[in-house]
XYZ file of C-alpha atoms in Angstrom:
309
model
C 0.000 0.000 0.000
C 1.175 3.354 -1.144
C 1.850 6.015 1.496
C 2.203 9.598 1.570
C 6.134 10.275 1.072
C 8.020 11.695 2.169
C 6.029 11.227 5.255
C 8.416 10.717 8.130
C 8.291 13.427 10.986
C 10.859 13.650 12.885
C 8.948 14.140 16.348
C 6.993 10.458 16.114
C 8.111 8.421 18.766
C 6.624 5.160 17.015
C 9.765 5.315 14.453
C 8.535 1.491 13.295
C 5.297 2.512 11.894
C 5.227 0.569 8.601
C 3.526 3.349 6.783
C 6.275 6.225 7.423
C 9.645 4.696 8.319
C 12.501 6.981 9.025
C 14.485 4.409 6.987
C 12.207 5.084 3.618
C 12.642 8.943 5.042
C 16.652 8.089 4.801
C 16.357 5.963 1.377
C 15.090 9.619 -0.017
C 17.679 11.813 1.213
C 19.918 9.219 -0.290
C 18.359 9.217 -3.668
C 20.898 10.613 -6.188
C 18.014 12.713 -7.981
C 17.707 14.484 -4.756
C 21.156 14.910 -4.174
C 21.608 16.295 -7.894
C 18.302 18.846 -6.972
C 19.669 20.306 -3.735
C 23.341 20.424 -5.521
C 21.815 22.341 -8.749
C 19.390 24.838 -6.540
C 22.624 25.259 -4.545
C 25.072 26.374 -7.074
C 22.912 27.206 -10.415
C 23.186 30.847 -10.871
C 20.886 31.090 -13.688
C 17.210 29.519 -13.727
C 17.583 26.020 -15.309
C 15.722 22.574 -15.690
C 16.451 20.379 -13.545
C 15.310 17.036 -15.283
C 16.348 15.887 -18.742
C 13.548 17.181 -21.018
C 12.291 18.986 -18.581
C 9.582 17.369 -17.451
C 8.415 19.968 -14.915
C 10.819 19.955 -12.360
C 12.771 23.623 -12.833
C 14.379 26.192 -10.626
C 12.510 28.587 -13.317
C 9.052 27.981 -10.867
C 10.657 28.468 -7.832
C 7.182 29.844 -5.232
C 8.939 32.806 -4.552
C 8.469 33.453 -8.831
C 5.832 35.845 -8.010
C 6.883 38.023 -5.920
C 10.546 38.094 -7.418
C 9.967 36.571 -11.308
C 13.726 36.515 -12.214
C 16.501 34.917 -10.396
C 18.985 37.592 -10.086
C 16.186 39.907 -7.836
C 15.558 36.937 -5.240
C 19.366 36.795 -5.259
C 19.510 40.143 -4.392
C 16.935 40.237 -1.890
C 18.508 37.282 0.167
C 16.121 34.438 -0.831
C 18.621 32.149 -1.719
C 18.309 28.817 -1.903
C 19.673 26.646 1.580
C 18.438 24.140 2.984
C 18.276 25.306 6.752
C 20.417 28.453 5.882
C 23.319 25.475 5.101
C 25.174 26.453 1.822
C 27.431 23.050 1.905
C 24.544 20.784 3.177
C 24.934 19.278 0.046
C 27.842 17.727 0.978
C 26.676 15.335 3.524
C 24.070 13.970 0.787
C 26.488 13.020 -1.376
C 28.185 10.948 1.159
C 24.837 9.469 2.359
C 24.006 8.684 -1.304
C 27.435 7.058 -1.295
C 27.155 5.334 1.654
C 23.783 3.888 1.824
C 23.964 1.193 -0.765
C 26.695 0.108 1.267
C 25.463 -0.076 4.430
C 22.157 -1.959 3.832
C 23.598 -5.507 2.920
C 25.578 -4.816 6.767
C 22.596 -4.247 8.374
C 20.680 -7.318 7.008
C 23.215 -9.043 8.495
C 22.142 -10.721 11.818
C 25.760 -12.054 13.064
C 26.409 -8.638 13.915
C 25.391 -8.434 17.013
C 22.678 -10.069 19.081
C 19.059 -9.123 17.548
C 21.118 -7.564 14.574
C 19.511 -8.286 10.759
C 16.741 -7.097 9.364
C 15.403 -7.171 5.652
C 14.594 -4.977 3.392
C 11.299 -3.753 1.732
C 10.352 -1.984 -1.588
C 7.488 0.335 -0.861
C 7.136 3.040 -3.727
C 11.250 1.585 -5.274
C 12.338 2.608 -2.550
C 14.746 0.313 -0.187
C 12.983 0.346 3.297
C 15.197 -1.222 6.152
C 13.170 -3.090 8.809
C 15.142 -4.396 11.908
C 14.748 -7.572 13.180
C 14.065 -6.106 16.364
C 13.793 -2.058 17.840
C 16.973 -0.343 17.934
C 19.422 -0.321 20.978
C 22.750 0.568 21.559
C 24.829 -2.772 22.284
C 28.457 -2.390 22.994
C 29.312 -5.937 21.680
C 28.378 -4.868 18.160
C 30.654 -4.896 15.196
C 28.657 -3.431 12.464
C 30.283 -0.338 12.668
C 33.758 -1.831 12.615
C 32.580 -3.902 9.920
C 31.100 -0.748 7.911
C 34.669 1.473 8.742
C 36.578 -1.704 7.458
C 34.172 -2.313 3.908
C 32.066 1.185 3.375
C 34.064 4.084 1.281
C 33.772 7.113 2.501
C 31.916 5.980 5.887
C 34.155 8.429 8.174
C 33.772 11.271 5.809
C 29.948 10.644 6.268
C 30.797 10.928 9.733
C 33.021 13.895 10.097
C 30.235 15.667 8.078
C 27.188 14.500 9.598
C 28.726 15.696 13.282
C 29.339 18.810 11.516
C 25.414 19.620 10.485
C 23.481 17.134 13.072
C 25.654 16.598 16.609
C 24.890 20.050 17.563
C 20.889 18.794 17.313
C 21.200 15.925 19.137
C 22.415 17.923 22.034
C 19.008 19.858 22.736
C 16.661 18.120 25.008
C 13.246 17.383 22.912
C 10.466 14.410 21.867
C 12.769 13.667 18.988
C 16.163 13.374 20.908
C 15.440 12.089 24.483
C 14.657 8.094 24.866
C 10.951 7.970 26.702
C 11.702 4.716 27.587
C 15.545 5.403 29.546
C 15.170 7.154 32.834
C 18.087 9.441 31.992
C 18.016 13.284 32.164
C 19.187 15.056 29.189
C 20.161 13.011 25.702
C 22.574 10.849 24.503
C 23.844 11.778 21.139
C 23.633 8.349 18.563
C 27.428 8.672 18.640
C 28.982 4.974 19.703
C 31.654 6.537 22.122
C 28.985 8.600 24.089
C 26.609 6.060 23.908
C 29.222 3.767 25.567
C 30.267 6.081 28.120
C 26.912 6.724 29.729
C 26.188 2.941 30.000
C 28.892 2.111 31.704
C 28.060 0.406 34.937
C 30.004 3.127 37.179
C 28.013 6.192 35.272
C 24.508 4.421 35.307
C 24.819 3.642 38.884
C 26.855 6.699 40.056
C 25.082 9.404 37.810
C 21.621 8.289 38.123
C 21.633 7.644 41.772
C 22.868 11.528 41.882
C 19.842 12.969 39.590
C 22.630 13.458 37.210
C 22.245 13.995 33.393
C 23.724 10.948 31.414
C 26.754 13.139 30.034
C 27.896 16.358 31.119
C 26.070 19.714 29.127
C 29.364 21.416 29.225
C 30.991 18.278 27.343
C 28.419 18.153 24.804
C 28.522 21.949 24.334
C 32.296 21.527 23.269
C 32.210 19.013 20.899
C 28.881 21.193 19.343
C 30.640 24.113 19.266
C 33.899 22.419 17.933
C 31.808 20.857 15.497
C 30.934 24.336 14.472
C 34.103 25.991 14.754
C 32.616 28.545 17.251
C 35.316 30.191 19.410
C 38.965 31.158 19.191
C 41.114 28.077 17.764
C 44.892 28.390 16.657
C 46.348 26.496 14.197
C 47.563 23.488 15.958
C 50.580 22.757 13.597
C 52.263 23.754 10.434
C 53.968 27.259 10.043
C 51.481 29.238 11.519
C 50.794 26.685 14.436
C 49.845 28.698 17.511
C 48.172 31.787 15.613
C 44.618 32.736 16.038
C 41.933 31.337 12.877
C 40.316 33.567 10.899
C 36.732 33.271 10.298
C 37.382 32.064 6.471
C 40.270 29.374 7.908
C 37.796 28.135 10.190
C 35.087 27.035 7.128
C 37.906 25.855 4.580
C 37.443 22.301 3.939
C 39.792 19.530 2.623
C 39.622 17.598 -0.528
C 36.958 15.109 0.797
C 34.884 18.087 1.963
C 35.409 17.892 6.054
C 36.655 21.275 7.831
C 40.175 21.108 7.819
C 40.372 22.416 11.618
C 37.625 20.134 13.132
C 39.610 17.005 14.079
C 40.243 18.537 17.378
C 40.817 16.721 20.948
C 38.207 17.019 23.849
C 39.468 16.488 27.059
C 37.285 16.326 30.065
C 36.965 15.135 33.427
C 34.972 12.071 33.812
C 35.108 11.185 37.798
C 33.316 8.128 37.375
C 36.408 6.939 35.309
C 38.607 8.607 38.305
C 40.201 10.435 35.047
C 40.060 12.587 32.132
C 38.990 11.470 29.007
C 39.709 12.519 25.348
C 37.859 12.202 21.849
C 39.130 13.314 18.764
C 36.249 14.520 16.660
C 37.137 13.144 13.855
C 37.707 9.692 15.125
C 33.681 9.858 16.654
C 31.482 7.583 14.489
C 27.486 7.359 14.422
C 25.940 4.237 15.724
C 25.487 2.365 12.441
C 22.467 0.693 13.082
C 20.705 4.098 14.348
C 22.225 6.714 11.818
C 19.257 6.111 9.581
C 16.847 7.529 11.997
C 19.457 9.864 13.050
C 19.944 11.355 9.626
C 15.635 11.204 9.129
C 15.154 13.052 12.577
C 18.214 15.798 11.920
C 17.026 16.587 8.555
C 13.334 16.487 9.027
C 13.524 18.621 12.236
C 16.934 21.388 11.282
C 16.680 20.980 7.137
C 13.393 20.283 5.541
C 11.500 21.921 7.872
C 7.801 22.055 6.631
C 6.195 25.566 5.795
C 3.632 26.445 8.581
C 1.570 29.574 9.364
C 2.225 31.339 11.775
């Protein structure tokens, strides 16, 4: 049975429903048509079609055509085409576009981890992942070493998707706090974070203290990293130790990931009677949840539905 698509929202707590998966919501931000759409609105500086033939799908009937009828003026005026105000977001689709084809065949596969596997679905062509069983982080898991060791371009996905979604998961709301954990505050879908508030020390120590599963100030850093928000110096290289300049801070290497993110955060973890330190770039996504990750990040920051005010 057909459903409305894409009809995911990203503050549904019943993320099995059949009829609006977050995976089928995933499967369409990794189509390459709408990677090609968001790259051509991005960059296009002239109104264009944006199918072969042109078969109704232009920039040239954009619904701000009536108010500004040629491109140039809504230029001008600051409509400009972004999808949450992000100019590069275009960049994380292509790896997801990349990546997904990848990843599916991994998670089908049920030696994985206990209550890993799945299969997938067709609904509308598109390729629908349904889990064996719901979703939980398990520390004995190797998918994720399995998907570093097989998937191109899987830590590029991840260095970019912390870039434009950690920051997200690090606001308490329906879509990013577990109903069902008794924790305060969230736990980003990111395996080393994850890990650390399950720990046996932190879920007895921290809970028993009304504490919030990981520190705010902890998660602020890695946000704010993430966005290059602060002062940084260049931590090597001929100008190591002078201050970043706003357009150093954006530049990006050849694969697309900010040069000057993969940055250490140290912080005091007194359940571990010691510091502890991350580099960002080494943090991956819980495999087996980054679908719905991705689904509730760009539903809820990116393609944010129109609504009257």
């Amino acid at each position: 049975e057909s459903f409305p698509f894409p009809c995911y929202d990203g503050f549904d707590l019943e993320l099995f429903n059949p009829r609006c998966p977050a995976s089928g919501y995933a499967a369409m931000l990794g189509n390459p048509d709408f990677y090609q759409f968001v790259t051509t609105m991005l960059n296009t500086e002239v109104d264009v079609p944006l199918l072969a033939g042109a078969a109704g799908a232009s920039s040239a009937r954009p619904p701000l055509d009536l108010q500004f009828p040629i491109r140039e003026e809504r230029i001008a005026e600051g409509y400009r085409f972004a999808l949450g105000g992000d100019p590069d977001i275009d960049i994380l689709l292509r790896y997801w576009s990349q990546v997904r084809p990848q990843l599916l065949p991994i998670l089908t596969d049920s030696s994985m981890c206990e209550g890993c596997g799945g299969q997938l679905e067709f609904v509308n062509g598109t390729s629908v992942f349904v889990p064996r069983t719901p979703y939980r982080f398990l520390k004995a898991d190797s998918t994720n070493a399995v998907a570093k060791e097989r998937i191109e371009g899987w830590m590029e996905l991840q260095n970019v998707m912390l870039e434009k979604c950690f920051c997200f998961f690090t606001e308490p709301s329906l879509a990013t706090e577990d109903p069902i954990e008794d924790w305060k505050g969230v736990i980003p879908p990111v395996r080393a974070l994850q890990d650390l508030a399950s720990t046996p020390t932190s879920a007895i120590t921290r809970k028993a203290a009304g504490l919030t599963a990981l520190p705010y100030e902890v998660l602020g850093q890695i946000c704010n990293i993430s966005q290059m928000r602060g002062n940084y110096v260049y931590e090597e290289g001929p100008q190591e130790g002078q201050r970043l300049t706003e357009e150093a801070k954006r530049q990006r290497d050849e694969s697309g990931v900010l040069t000057n993110m993969c940055r250490d955060v140290t912080f005091e973890w007194s359940e571990a009677s010691g510091n502890i330190t991350y580099n960002l770039c080494d943090l991956e996504w819980d495999a087996r949840g980054i679908e719905t990750a991705l689904a509730k990040c760009f539903d809820l920051v990116y393609l944010v539905p129109p609504r009257n005010v």
